[in-house]
CSV table of C-alpha atoms in Angstrom, one decimal:
chain,number,residue,atom,x,y,z
A,1,MET,CA,0.0,0.0,0.0
A,2,ALA,CA,3.1,2.4,0.7
A,3,ASN,CA,4.3,1.7,-2.7
A,4,LEU,CA,1.0,2.7,-4.3
A,5,LYS,CA,1.0,6.0,-2.4
A,6,ARG,CA,4.5,6.7,-3.7
A,7,LEU,CA,3.5,5.9,-7.2
A,8,LYS,CA,0.5,8.4,-6.9
A,9,ARG,CA,2.7,11.0,-5.6
A,10,ARG,CA,5.2,10.7,-8.5
A,11,VAL,CA,2.4,11.0,-11.0
A,12,LEU,CA,1.0,14.1,-9.5
A,13,GLN,CA,4.6,15.6,-9.4
A,14,GLN,CA,5.1,14.7,-13.1
A,15,ALA,CA,1.9,16.4,-14.0
A,16,VAL,CA,2.8,19.6,-12.2
A,17,GLN,CA,6.3,19.6,-14.0
A,18,GLU,CA,4.5,19.0,-17.4
A,19,ASN,CA,2.4,22.1,-16.9
A,20,LEU,CA,5.5,24.2,-16.0
A,21,ASP,CA,7.2,23.0,-19.1
A,22,LEU,CA,4.3,24.0,-21.2
A,23,LEU,CA,4.4,27.5,-19.8
A,24,ASN,CA,8.2,27.7,-20.7
A,25,GLY,CA,7.5,26.4,-24.2
A,26,SER,CA,9.6,23.3,-23.9
A,27,SER,CA,7.9,20.9,-26.4
A,28,ARG,CA,10.8,18.4,-26.6
A,29,ARG,CA,10.9,17.9,-22.8
A,30,ARG,CA,7.2,17.8,-22.9
A,31,ARG,CA,7.0,14.8,-25.2
A,32,LYS,CA,9.6,12.9,-23.1
A,33,ARG,CA,7.7,13.6,-19.9
A,34,ARG,CA,4.3,12.7,-21.5
A,35,GLN,CA,5.8,9.3,-22.5
A,36,ARG,CA,7.0,8.9,-18.8
A,37,ILE,CA,3.7,9.8,-17.4
A,38,LEU,CA,2.0,7.3,-19.8
A,39,PHE,CA,4.3,4.7,-18.6
A,40,LEU,CA,3.6,5.6,-14.9
A,41,ARG,CA,-0.1,5.6,-15.5
A,42,HIS,CA,0.0,2.1,-17.0
A,43,ALA,CA,2.1,0.9,-14.1
A,44,LEU,CA,-0.6,2.4,-11.7
A,45,LEU,CA,-3.3,0.5,-13.4
A,46,ALA,CA,-1.4,-2.7,-13.2
A,47,ALA,CA,-0.6,-2.3,-9.7
A,48,LEU,CA,-4.1,-1.6,-8.4
A,49,PRO,CA,-5.4,-5.2,-8.9
A,50,LEU,CA,-2.4,-6.5,-7.1
A,51,ALA,CA,-2.9,-4.1,-4.2
A,52,VAL,CA,-6.4,-5.2,-3.9
A,53,LEU,CA,-5.6,-8.9,-4.0
A,54,ALA,CA,-2.9,-8.3,-1.3
A,55,ALA,CA,-5.6,-6.5,0.9
A,56,SER,CA,-8.1,-9.2,0.5
A,57,THR,CA,-5.6,-11.9,1.2
A,58,TYR,CA,-4.6,-10.2,4.4
A,59,VAL,CA,-8.4,-9.8,5.5
A,60,LEU,CA,-9.1,-13.6,4.7
A,61,SER,CA,-6.1,-14.8,6.5
A,62,THR,CA,-6.8,-12.6,9.5
A,63,MET,CA,-10.5,-14.0,9.6
A,64,ALA,CA,-9.3,-17.5,9.3
A,65,SER,CA,-6.8,-17.1,12.1
A,66,ASN,CA,-9.4,-15.8,14.3
A,67,SER,CA,-12.1,-18.4,13.4
A,68,ASP,CA,-12.8,-21.5,15.5
A,69,GLU,CA,-14.3,-23.4,12.4
A,70,VAL,CA,-12.4,-25.9,10.5
A,71,MET,CA,-12.9,-26.3,6.8
A,72,VAL,CA,-12.5,-29.8,5.5
A,73,VAL,CA,-12.2,-30.4,1.8
A,74,THR,CA,-13.7,-33.8,1.1
A,75,GLN,CA,-13.1,-34.0,-2.6
A,76,VAL,CA,-11.7,-32.0,-5.4
A,77,LEU,CA,-13.1,-32.8,-8.9
A,78,GLU,CA,-10.4,-32.1,-11.5
A,79,VAL,CA,-11.9,-30.7,-14.7
A,80,PRO,CA,-9.7,-31.4,-17.7
A,81,GLU,CA,-8.6,-28.4,-19.9
A,82,THR,CA,-10.5,-28.1,-23.0
A,83,ASN,CA,-8.7,-27.5,-26.3
A,84,THR,CA,-10.5,-24.7,-28.3
A,85,GLY,CA,-8.0,-24.6,-31.2
A,86,PRO,CA,-8.9,-25.4,-34.8
A,87,GLY,CA,-11.0,-28.5,-35.1
A,88,ASN,CA,-12.0,-28.3,-31.5
A,89,GLU,CA,-14.4,-25.4,-31.5
A,90,THR,CA,-16.9,-27.2,-29.3
A,91,ALA,CA,-15.7,-28.5,-26.0
A,92,GLU,CA,-17.1,-31.9,-24.7
A,93,PRO,CA,-19.2,-31.5,-21.5
A,94,VAL,CA,-17.6,-32.8,-18.4
A,95,SER,CA,-19.7,-35.6,-16.9
A,96,LEU,CA,-19.5,-36.4,-13.3
A,97,PRO,CA,-20.5,-39.7,-11.7
A,98,ALA,CA,-23.9,-39.9,-10.1
A,99,PRO,CA,-23.8,-40.2,-6.3
A,100,GLY,CA,-24.1,-43.9,-5.3
A,101,ARG,CA,-25.6,-45.7,-2.2
A,102,ILE,CA,-23.3,-45.7,0.7
A,103,GLU,CA,-23.2,-49.1,2.4
A,104,PRO,CA,-23.7,-48.8,6.3
A,105,SER,CA,-20.8,-51.3,6.6
A,106,VAL,CA,-18.4,-48.7,5.2
A,107,LEU,CA,-19.3,-46.4,8.2
A,108,SER,CA,-19.3,-49.3,10.6
A,109,LEU,CA,-22.8,-48.7,11.5
A,110,GLY,CA,-24.5,-51.5,13.4
A,111,VAL,CA,-27.4,-52.6,15.3
A,112,HIS,CA,-27.2,-51.8,19.1
A,113,LYS,CA,-30.8,-50.7,20.1
A,114,VAL,CA,-34.0,-52.5,19.0
A,115,VAL,CA,-37.6,-51.3,19.6
A,116,LEU,CA,-40.1,-54.0,19.6
A,117,ASP,CA,-43.8,-53.0,19.0
A,118,PRO,CA,-46.3,-55.6,20.1
A,119,GLY,CA,-49.4,-55.0,17.9
A,120,HIS,CA,-52.6,-53.7,19.2
A,121,GLY,CA,-53.3,-53.8,23.1
A,122,GLY,CA,-55.8,-52.5,25.6
A,123,PHE,CA,-59.3,-52.0,24.0
A,124,ASN,CA,-57.8,-52.9,20.6
A,125,SER,CA,-57.8,-56.7,20.6
A,126,GLY,CA,-56.7,-57.2,17.0
A,127,THR,CA,-57.9,-60.4,15.4
A,128,VAL,CA,-59.7,-62.9,17.5
A,129,ALA,CA,-59.8,-66.6,17.0
A,130,PRO,CA,-63.2,-68.5,17.4
A,131,GLY,CA,-61.8,-69.9,20.6
A,132,GLY,CA,-61.2,-66.5,22.0
A,133,LEU,CA,-57.3,-66.3,21.4
A,134,GLN,CA,-56.6,-62.5,20.9
A,135,GLU,CA,-54.0,-61.1,18.7
A,136,LYS,CA,-53.0,-58.5,21.4
A,137,ASP,CA,-52.0,-61.2,23.9
A,138,LEU,CA,-50.0,-63.2,21.3
A,139,THR,CA,-48.0,-60.2,20.0
A,140,LEU,CA,-47.1,-59.2,23.6
A,141,ASP,CA,-46.0,-62.7,24.7
A,142,ILE,CA,-43.9,-63.3,21.6
A,143,SER,CA,-42.2,-59.8,21.9
A,144,LEU,CA,-41.2,-60.5,25.7
A,145,ARG,CA,-39.8,-63.6,24.6
A,146,LEU,CA,-38.0,-62.0,21.7
A,147,LYS,CA,-36.7,-59.2,24.0
A,148,LYS,CA,-35.0,-61.7,26.3
A,149,LEU,CA,-33.4,-63.4,23.2
A,150,LEU,CA,-32.1,-60.2,21.8
A,151,GLU,CA,-30.7,-59.0,25.2
A,152,GLU,CA,-28.8,-62.3,25.3
A,153,GLN,CA,-27.1,-61.1,22.1
A,154,ASN,CA,-26.0,-57.9,24.1
A,155,LEU,CA,-28.5,-55.7,22.4
A,156,GLU,CA,-30.5,-53.0,24.1
A,157,VAL,CA,-34.2,-53.7,23.7
A,158,LEU,CA,-37.1,-51.5,24.3
A,159,MET,CA,-40.9,-52.0,23.9
A,160,THR,CA,-43.6,-49.7,23.0
A,161,ARG,CA,-45.9,-51.5,25.5
A,162,ASP,CA,-45.0,-54.3,27.9
A,163,THR,CA,-48.4,-54.7,29.3
A,164,ASP,CA,-52.0,-54.9,28.0
A,165,VAL,CA,-52.5,-51.2,27.4
A,166,SER,CA,-53.6,-49.1,24.4
A,167,VAL,CA,-50.8,-47.2,22.6
A,168,ASP,CA,-51.6,-44.7,19.8
A,169,LEU,CA,-49.8,-45.6,16.5
A,170,GLU,CA,-47.9,-42.3,16.4
A,171,GLU,CA,-46.9,-42.8,19.9
A,172,ARG,CA,-45.2,-46.0,19.0
A,173,THR,CA,-43.0,-44.5,16.3
A,174,ARG,CA,-42.4,-41.4,18.2
A,175,PHE,CA,-41.2,-43.7,21.1
A,176,ALA,CA,-38.7,-45.3,18.7
A,177,ASN,CA,-37.6,-42.0,17.3
A,178,ASP,CA,-37.2,-40.4,20.7
A,179,HIS,CA,-35.0,-43.2,21.8
A,180,ARG,CA,-32.9,-43.3,18.7
A,181,ALA,CA,-33.5,-46.9,17.9
A,182,ASP,CA,-31.5,-48.6,15.1
A,183,ILE,CA,-34.4,-50.7,14.0
A,184,PHE,CA,-38.1,-50.9,14.7
A,185,VAL,CA,-39.9,-54.3,14.6
A,186,SER,CA,-43.7,-54.4,14.7
A,187,ILE,CA,-45.1,-57.8,15.4
A,188,HIS,CA,-48.7,-58.8,14.4
A,189,VAL,CA,-50.7,-61.8,13.7
A,190,ASN,CA,-52.4,-62.2,10.4
A,191,TRP,CA,-56.1,-62.8,9.5
A,192,LEU,CA,-56.6,-64.1,5.9
A,193,GLU,CA,-59.9,-64.5,4.1
A,194,ALA,CA,-59.0,-67.8,2.7
A,195,ARG,CA,-58.8,-69.5,6.3
A,196,GLU,CA,-57.2,-72.6,4.9
A,197,VAL,CA,-54.1,-70.6,4.1
A,198,ARG,CA,-51.1,-70.7,6.6
A,199,GLY,CA,-48.4,-68.2,5.9
A,200,VAL,CA,-46.0,-65.6,7.1
A,201,GLU,CA,-45.2,-62.2,5.5
A,202,THR,CA,-43.1,-59.2,6.3
A,203,PHE,CA,-43.8,-55.5,5.3
A,204,PHE,CA,-41.6,-52.5,4.8
A,205,LEU,CA,-42.8,-49.1,3.9
A,206,GLY,CA,-44.1,-48.3,0.5
A,207,ALA,CA,-47.2,-47.9,-1.6
A,208,THR,CA,-49.2,-50.9,-3.0
A,209,ASP,CA,-51.6,-51.6,-5.7
A,210,ASP,CA,-53.0,-54.6,-4.1
A,211,PRO,CA,-56.6,-53.9,-2.8
A,212,TYR,CA,-56.2,-56.6,-0.2
A,213,LEU,CA,-53.1,-55.0,1.3
A,214,ASN,CA,-54.8,-51.6,1.3
A,215,ARG,CA,-57.6,-53.0,3.3
A,216,ILE,CA,-55.1,-54.6,5.8
A,217,ALA,CA,-53.2,-51.4,6.1
A,218,ALA,CA,-56.5,-49.3,6.6
A,219,ALA,CA,-57.5,-51.8,9.4
A,220,GLU,CA,-54.1,-51.4,11.1
A,221,ASN,CA,-54.1,-47.7,10.7
A,222,SER,CA,-57.6,-47.2,12.1
A,223,ASP,CA,-56.4,-46.1,15.5
A,224,SER,CA,-54.3,-43.4,14.0
A,225,ASN,CA,-54.9,-39.8,15.3
A,226,TYR,CA,-53.5,-38.3,12.2
A,227,SER,CA,-55.7,-35.7,10.5
A,228,LEU,CA,-56.0,-35.0,6.7
A,229,ALA,CA,-53.7,-32.0,7.3
A,230,ASP,CA,-50.9,-34.6,8.2
A,231,PHE,CA,-51.4,-36.5,4.9
A,232,ARG,CA,-48.8,-34.5,2.9
A,233,THR,CA,-46.2,-34.9,5.5
A,234,LEU,CA,-46.8,-38.6,5.8
A,235,VAL,CA,-46.8,-39.1,2.1
A,236,GLU,CA,-43.6,-37.2,1.6
A,237,SER,CA,-41.7,-39.5,4.0
A,238,LEU,CA,-42.7,-42.6,2.1
A,239,TYR,CA,-39.5,-42.7,0.3
A,240,THR,CA,-36.4,-41.8,2.1
A,241,GLY,CA,-33.6,-43.5,0.4
A,242,ILE,CA,-31.2,-45.5,2.6
A,243,ARG,CA,-33.9,-45.9,5.3
A,244,GLN,CA,-36.2,-47.6,2.8
A,245,ASP,CA,-33.3,-49.7,1.3
A,246,GLU,CA,-32.2,-50.9,4.9
A,247,SER,CA,-35.9,-51.6,5.7
A,248,ARG,CA,-36.1,-53.8,2.7
A,249,GLN,CA,-32.9,-55.8,3.8
A,250,LEU,CA,-34.3,-56.1,7.4
A,251,ALA,CA,-37.5,-57.5,6.0
A,252,ARG,CA,-35.8,-60.0,3.8
A,253,ALA,CA,-33.6,-61.2,6.6
A,254,VAL,CA,-36.3,-61.6,9.1
A,255,GLN,CA,-38.8,-63.2,6.6
A,256,GLY,CA,-36.3,-65.6,5.3
A,257,ASP,CA,-35.3,-67.0,8.8
A,258,LEU,CA,-39.0,-67.0,10.0
A,259,PHE,CA,-40.3,-69.0,7.1
A,260,ALA,CA,-37.3,-71.4,7.2
A,261,ALA,CA,-37.8,-72.1,10.9
A,262,LEU,CA,-41.6,-72.4,10.9
A,263,ARG,CA,-41.9,-74.6,7.9
A,264,THR,CA,-39.9,-77.2,9.7
A,265,VAL,CA,-42.8,-77.8,12.2
A,266,THR,CA,-45.5,-76.7,9.7
A,267,PRO,CA,-44.9,-78.3,6.3
A,268,LYS,CA,-48.0,-76.5,4.7
A,269,LEU,CA,-46.8,-73.1,5.6
A,270,ARG,CA,-46.8,-70.6,2.8
A,271,ASN,CA,-44.0,-68.1,2.2
A,272,ARG,CA,-46.1,-65.0,1.4
A,273,GLY,CA,-42.9,-62.9,0.9
A,274,VAL,CA,-41.7,-59.5,1.5
A,275,LYS,CA,-44.1,-56.7,0.5
A,276,THR,CA,-44.7,-52.9,0.8
A,277,ALA,CA,-47.6,-51.3,2.5
A,278,PRO,CA,-48.2,-47.8,3.9
A,279,PHE,CA,-48.6,-48.8,7.6
A,280,VAL,CA,-48.6,-45.6,9.8
A,281,VAL,CA,-46.1,-47.2,12.4
A,282,LEU,CA,-43.7,-47.5,9.3
A,283,VAL,CA,-44.3,-44.1,7.8
A,284,SER,CA,-43.3,-42.1,10.6
A,285,SER,CA,-40.1,-44.0,11.8
A,286,GLU,CA,-36.8,-42.5,11.4
A,287,MET,CA,-34.9,-45.8,11.2
A,288,PRO,CA,-35.3,-49.1,9.3
A,289,ALA,CA,-38.7,-50.5,10.3
A,290,ILE,CA,-40.7,-53.6,9.4
A,291,LEU,CA,-44.1,-55.1,10.3
A,292,VAL,CA,-44.1,-58.9,10.6
A,293,GLU,CA,-47.2,-61.1,10.4
A,294,VAL,CA,-45.8,-64.1,12.3
A,295,SER,CA,-48.7,-66.4,11.9
A,296,CYS,CA,-52.3,-66.7,10.7
A,297,LEU,CA,-54.9,-66.7,13.5
A,298,SER,CA,-57.6,-67.3,10.9
A,299,ASN,CA,-56.3,-70.8,10.4
A,300,GLU,CA,-57.8,-73.1,13.1
A,301,GLU,CA,-54.8,-75.4,13.2
A,302,GLU,CA,-52.3,-72.6,13.5
A,303,ALA,CA,-54.4,-71.0,16.0
A,304,ARG,CA,-54.2,-74.2,18.1
A,305,GLN,CA,-50.4,-74.1,17.8
A,306,LEU,CA,-50.2,-70.3,18.7
A,307,ALA,CA,-52.0,-71.2,22.0
A,308,LYS,CA,-48.9,-73.4,23.0
A,309,PRO,CA,-46.0,-71.6,24.7
A,310,TYR,CA,-43.3,-73.7,22.8
A,311,TYR,CA,-44.6,-72.6,19.4
A,312,ARG,CA,-44.6,-68.8,20.5
A,313,GLN,CA,-41.0,-69.5,21.7
A,314,PHE,CA,-40.2,-71.0,18.3
A,315,ILE,CA,-41.4,-67.9,16.6
A,316,ALA,CA,-39.4,-65.7,18.9
A,317,GLU,CA,-36.2,-67.5,18.2
A,318,ALA,CA,-36.9,-67.2,14.4
A,319,LEU,CA,-37.3,-63.5,14.7
A,320,ALA,CA,-34.1,-63.2,16.8
A,321,ASN,CA,-32.2,-65.2,14.1
A,322,GLY,CA,-33.4,-62.9,11.4
A,323,ILE,CA,-32.6,-59.7,13.3
A,324,ARG,CA,-29.2,-61.1,14.0
A,325,SER,CA,-28.7,-61.9,10.3
A,326,TYR,CA,-29.5,-58.4,9.3
A,327,ALA,CA,-27.2,-56.9,12.1
A,328,THR,CA,-24.3,-59.1,10.9
A,329,SER,CA,-24.6,-58.0,7.3
A,330,LEU,CA,-23.9,-54.4,8.5
A,331,GLU,CA,-20.6,-55.4,10.0
A,332,PRO,CA,-17.4,-54.8,8.0
A,333,ASP,CA,-16.3,-58.0,6.2
A,334,ASP,CA,-13.2,-58.4,8.5
A,335,LEU,CA,-15.5,-58.5,11.6
A,336,GLN,CA,-17.9,-61.0,10.2
A,337,PRO,CA,-17.4,-64.8,11.2
A,338,PRO,CA,-15.6,-66.7,8.3
A,339,LYS,CA,-17.9,-68.7,6.1
A,340,GLU,CA,-17.6,-72.4,6.4
A,341,GLU,CA,-16.1,-74.2,3.5
A,342,THR,CA,-18.5,-76.7,1.7
């Protein structure tokens, strides 16, 4: 900045001297001084940007030194230089790769806290078998058994209800969200119109065109206190990328182990698969979430089996195996147990 002031002062002095020379009629000296002044003016114009840049650099460096924030550069994309010479008048557009899905195992994300949601409860009995066996009692008993099994795997397990009480649907997922659960598993017992059918199925969040599944979802969502004003918010959360992908993986793991285990004692059991449905308890969750229909209370033979404690324990063990399979899939490869050679 001091050099800039001296340069300005010299330009002013030369201008004054030129005026004196003009008064004295010295044309030759006037031309020389005019050339010198032009040179100095160009030098001044060239120095100005450099002075501004130096001042800006000083200000930014001062701000950075006084700031507590740390700037981290995560990635630098190098754009190749384009040749605009003859024959290359149009530069090729630079294409950048689309962002891909980040696998949770890369970040060492695991399952440490599980929220179990025994379906129905209190005044809401759910489905009821002709003999009086109620869904709300079955789901609570299976969930309590499952909780014990998961705790033996060193997982923290919370339940939306552990007694026969009514819990609003939104309260169930709010409970899981508030406790920052890693996964949410809602346990139900199915009722099929074709009462001869015996099957298990697992749902994760998504829309469906199946009228039957829409009726099932409407029945399960009937206790929701959401209003029409909440509809847009609920719909906008239907598809949330990684959460939905992980819900699908969780559903596949649980459905696979549940069906594989139960068909060993129920040969006629049907694998009804993994499906999507807009259940409210899945819509509002902020973590991978599934709803499992662990049996069909509409089938008389299966209802008799559900009345036996050993069969409910068998279901709980199958669910625990499915959750463990999913949790293991999230671990880095070097932490997973080695596969046995066949």
